[in-house]
Amino acid sequence: MANEFETRMQQLIQAGQWDEFVHDCEAYELEMFSKNPSFSDTNVWFYLGFLFGYLITDDVNNARFLYKRMKDAVKTDVEIQATWAIAKCIWNHKLPEAHAMAVAHSWQPQSKVFVGA
């Protein structure tokens, strides 16, 4: 299942279909929680993409709720912290600061696709 999901997510990212990307992330999260309540303990990459997906689709409110339900272990990831800092700037209408943070951070290669969107 995860491989099919990851392949689908890569396709949506490459096509720039962010609304569908977010929709699929929402459905996947619900499905995974129903099968494994500790799903969110270690899935940093999933939550990073999901969080960026909300920001890319200009849904900062849902990004806030997503961040609130992330486990502390996920929130300690440097990429998640940087993304959340950007989200807070966007929430507070500090777009130049959000852009400066996005440019200044040293993103992992797999994260750069989100930052460039």
PDB file of N, CA, C and O in Angstrom, residues 39-68:
ATOM      1  N   PHE A  39       0.554   5.375  13.754  1.00  0.00           N
ATOM      2  CA  PHE A  39       1.033   5.730  12.421  1.00  0.00           C
ATOM      3  C   PHE A  39       1.834   7.015  12.425  1.00  0.00           C
ATOM      4  O   PHE A  39       2.864   7.124  11.767  1.00  0.00           O
ATOM      5  N   SER A  40       1.376   8.016  13.155  1.00  0.00           N
ATOM      6  CA  SER A  40       2.009   9.334  13.086  1.00  0.00           C
ATOM      7  C   SER A  40       3.296   9.433  13.889  1.00  0.00           C
ATOM      8  O   SER A  40       3.948  10.463  13.872  1.00  0.00           O
ATOM      9  N   ASP A  41       3.688   8.383  14.569  1.00  0.00           N
ATOM     10  CA  ASP A  41       4.880   8.453  15.416  1.00  0.00           C
ATOM     11  C   ASP A  41       6.169   8.695  14.638  1.00  0.00           C
ATOM     12  O   ASP A  41       7.067   9.364  15.132  1.00  0.00           O
ATOM     13  N   THR A  42       6.272   8.152  13.448  1.00  0.00           N
ATOM     14  CA  THR A  42       7.560   8.196  12.751  1.00  0.00           C
ATOM     15  C   THR A  42       7.472   8.614  11.289  1.00  0.00           C
ATOM     16  O   THR A  42       8.482   8.587  10.593  1.00  0.00           O
ATOM     17  N   ASN A  43       6.340   8.996  10.810  1.00  0.00           N
ATOM     18  CA  ASN A  43       6.177   9.299   9.388  1.00  0.00           C
ATOM     19  C   ASN A  43       6.463  10.760   9.068  1.00  0.00           C
ATOM     20  O   ASN A  43       5.587  11.499   8.615  1.00  0.00           O
ATOM     21  N   VAL A  44       7.708  11.162   9.268  1.00  0.00           N
ATOM     22  CA  VAL A  44       8.096  12.556   9.062  1.00  0.00           C
ATOM     23  C   VAL A  44       7.902  12.972   7.606  1.00  0.00           C
ATOM     24  O   VAL A  44       7.336  14.036   7.327  1.00  0.00           O
ATOM     25  N   TRP A  45       8.362  12.145   6.671  1.00  0.00           N
ATOM     26  CA  TRP A  45       8.271  12.512   5.260  1.00  0.00           C
ATOM     27  C   TRP A  45       6.819  12.732   4.842  1.00  0.00           C
ATOM     28  O   TRP A  45       6.495  13.688   4.147  1.00  0.00           O
ATOM     29  N   PHE A  46       5.933  11.855   5.270  1.00  0.00           N
ATOM     30  CA  PHE A  46       4.518  12.002   4.943  1.00  0.00           C
ATOM     31  C   PHE A  46       3.988  13.332   5.472  1.00  0.00           C
ATOM     32  O   PHE A  46       3.354  14.095   4.742  1.00  0.00           O
ATOM     33  N   TYR A  47       4.257  13.615   6.749  1.00  0.00           N
ATOM     34  CA  TYR A  47       3.724  14.838   7.347  1.00  0.00           C
ATOM     35  C   TYR A  47       4.363  16.096   6.783  1.00  0.00           C
ATOM     36  O   TYR A  47       3.715  17.134   6.671  1.00  0.00           O
ATOM     37  N   LEU A  48       5.608  16.009   6.387  1.00  0.00           N
ATOM     38  CA  LEU A  48       6.247  17.162   5.756  1.00  0.00           C
ATOM     39  C   LEU A  48       5.546  17.495   4.441  1.00  0.00           C
ATOM     40  O   LEU A  48       5.184  18.651   4.187  1.00  0.00           O
ATOM     41  N   GLY A  49       5.336  16.483   3.615  1.00  0.00           N
ATOM     42  CA  GLY A  49       4.639  16.706   2.352  1.00  0.00           C
ATOM     43  C   GLY A  49       3.217  17.185   2.557  1.00  0.00           C
ATOM     44  O   GLY A  49       2.742  18.100   1.865  1.00  0.00           O
ATOM     45  N   PHE A  50       2.540  16.579   3.513  1.00  0.00           N
ATOM     46  CA  PHE A  50       1.158  16.932   3.812  1.00  0.00           C
ATOM     47  C   PHE A  50       1.078  18.393   4.269  1.00  0.00           C
ATOM     48  O   PHE A  50       0.234  19.170   3.786  1.00  0.00           O
ATOM     49  N   LEU A  51       1.969  18.793   5.157  1.00  0.00           N
ATOM     50  CA  LEU A  51       1.998  20.168   5.665  1.00  0.00           C
ATOM     51  C   LEU A  51       2.281  21.148   4.530  1.00  0.00           C
ATOM     52  O   LEU A  51       1.583  22.157   4.373  1.00  0.00           O
ATOM     53  N   PHE A  52       3.275  20.845   3.715  1.00  0.00           N
ATOM     54  CA  PHE A  52       3.561  21.699   2.562  1.00  0.00           C
ATOM     55  C   PHE A  52       2.375  21.731   1.605  1.00  0.00           C
ATOM     56  O   PHE A  52       2.075  22.777   1.025  1.00  0.00           O
ATOM     57  N   GLY A  53       1.711  20.605   1.425  1.00  0.00           N
ATOM     58  CA  GLY A  53       0.543  20.566   0.551  1.00  0.00           C
ATOM     59  C   GLY A  53      -0.517  21.568   0.972  1.00  0.00           C
ATOM     60  O   GLY A  53      -1.079  22.285   0.135  1.00  0.00           O
ATOM     61  N   TYR A  54      -0.770  21.618   2.271  1.00  0.00           N
ATOM     62  CA  TYR A  54      -1.736  22.608   2.764  1.00  0.00           C
ATOM     63  C   TYR A  54      -1.251  24.028   2.502  1.00  0.00           C
ATOM     64  O   TYR A  54      -2.032  24.903   2.121  1.00  0.00           O
ATOM     65  N   LEU A  55       0.032  24.275   2.697  1.00  0.00           N
ATOM     66  CA  LEU A  55       0.546  25.629   2.474  1.00  0.00           C
ATOM     67  C   LEU A  55       0.487  25.992   0.995  1.00  0.00           C
ATOM     68  O   LEU A  55       0.128  27.121   0.647  1.00  0.00           O
ATOM     69  N   ILE A  56       0.833  25.059   0.136  1.00  0.00           N
ATOM     70  CA  ILE A  56       0.814  25.307  -1.308  1.00  0.00           C
ATOM     71  C   ILE A  56      -0.603  25.598  -1.797  1.00  0.00           C
ATOM     72  O   ILE A  56      -0.805  26.437  -2.671  1.00  0.00           O
ATOM     73  N   THR A  57      -1.591  24.935  -1.195  1.00  0.00           N
ATOM     74  CA  THR A  57      -2.986  25.152  -1.597  1.00  0.00           C
ATOM     75  C   THR A  57      -3.645  26.267  -0.795  1.00  0.00           C
ATOM     76  O   THR A  57      -4.861  26.434  -0.845  1.00  0.00           O
ATOM     77  N   ASP A  58      -2.839  27.014  -0.069  1.00  0.00           N
ATOM     78  CA  ASP A  58      -3.306  28.178   0.692  1.00  0.00           C
ATOM     79  C   ASP A  58      -4.365  27.802   1.733  1.00  0.00           C
ATOM     80  O   ASP A  58      -5.366  28.490   1.900  1.00  0.00           O
ATOM     81  N   ASP A  59      -4.124  26.701   2.411  1.00  0.00           N
ATOM     82  CA  ASP A  59      -5.035  26.236   3.461  1.00  0.00           C
ATOM     83  C   ASP A  59      -4.280  26.191   4.792  1.00  0.00           C
ATOM     84  O   ASP A  59      -4.015  25.130   5.352  1.00  0.00           O
ATOM     85  N   VAL A  60      -3.937  27.374   5.262  1.00  0.00           N
ATOM     86  CA  VAL A  60      -3.131  27.486   6.485  1.00  0.00           C
ATOM     87  C   VAL A  60      -3.900  26.994   7.704  1.00  0.00           C
ATOM     88  O   VAL A  60      -3.309  26.439   8.633  1.00  0.00           O
ATOM     89  N   ASN A  61      -5.203  27.152   7.699  1.00  0.00           N
ATOM     90  CA  ASN A  61      -5.991  26.699   8.837  1.00  0.00           C
ATOM     91  C   ASN A  61      -5.878  25.179   9.017  1.00  0.00           C
ATOM     92  O   ASN A  61      -5.651  24.689  10.118  1.00  0.00           O
ATOM     93  N   ASN A  62      -6.027  24.435   7.932  1.00  0.00           N
ATOM     94  CA  ASN A  62      -5.865  22.985   8.041  1.00  0.00           C
ATOM     95  C   ASN A  62      -4.421  22.601   8.336  1.00  0.00           C
ATOM     96  O   ASN A  62      -4.176  21.580   8.979  1.00  0.00           O
ATOM     97  N   ALA A  63      -3.467  23.404   7.881  1.00  0.00           N
ATOM     98  CA  ALA A  63      -2.061  23.158   8.231  1.00  0.00           C
ATOM     99  C   ALA A  63      -1.881  23.256   9.745  1.00  0.00           C
ATOM    100  O   ALA A  63      -1.161  22.448  10.348  1.00  0.00           O
ATOM    101  N   ARG A  64      -2.545  24.223  10.367  1.00  0.00           N
ATOM    102  CA  ARG A  64      -2.479  24.370  11.829  1.00  0.00           C
ATOM    103  C   ARG A  64      -3.009  23.118  12.524  1.00  0.00           C
ATOM    104  O   ARG A  64      -2.391  22.613  13.472  1.00  0.00           O
ATOM    105  N   PHE A  65      -4.158  22.636  12.071  1.00  0.00           N
ATOM    106  CA  PHE A  65      -4.741  21.458  12.703  1.00  0.00           C
ATOM    107  C   PHE A  65      -3.891  20.213  12.457  1.00  0.00           C
ATOM    108  O   PHE A  65      -3.779  19.353  13.335  1.00  0.00           O
ATOM    109  N   LEU A  66      -3.304  20.124  11.283  1.00  0.00           N
ATOM    110  CA  LEU A  66      -2.401  19.002  11.011  1.00  0.00           C
ATOM    111  C   LEU A  66      -1.221  19.043  11.969  1.00  0.00           C
ATOM    112  O   LEU A  66      -0.863  18.020  12.570  1.00  0.00           O
ATOM    113  N   TYR A  67      -0.639  20.213  12.130  1.00  0.00           N
ATOM    114  CA  TYR A  67       0.515  20.341  13.028  1.00  0.00           C
ATOM    115  C   TYR A  67       0.127  19.963  14.463  1.00  0.00           C
ATOM    116  O   TYR A  67       0.880  19.281  15.154  1.00  0.00           O
ATOM    117  N   LYS A  68      -1.050  20.368  14.882  1.00  0.00           N
ATOM    118  CA  LYS A  68      -1.495  20.057  16.246  1.00  0.00           C
ATOM    119  C   LYS A  68      -1.641  18.556  16.483  1.00  0.00           C
ATOM    120  O   LYS A  68      -1.421  18.078  17.588  1.00  0.00           O
TER     121      LYS A  68
END
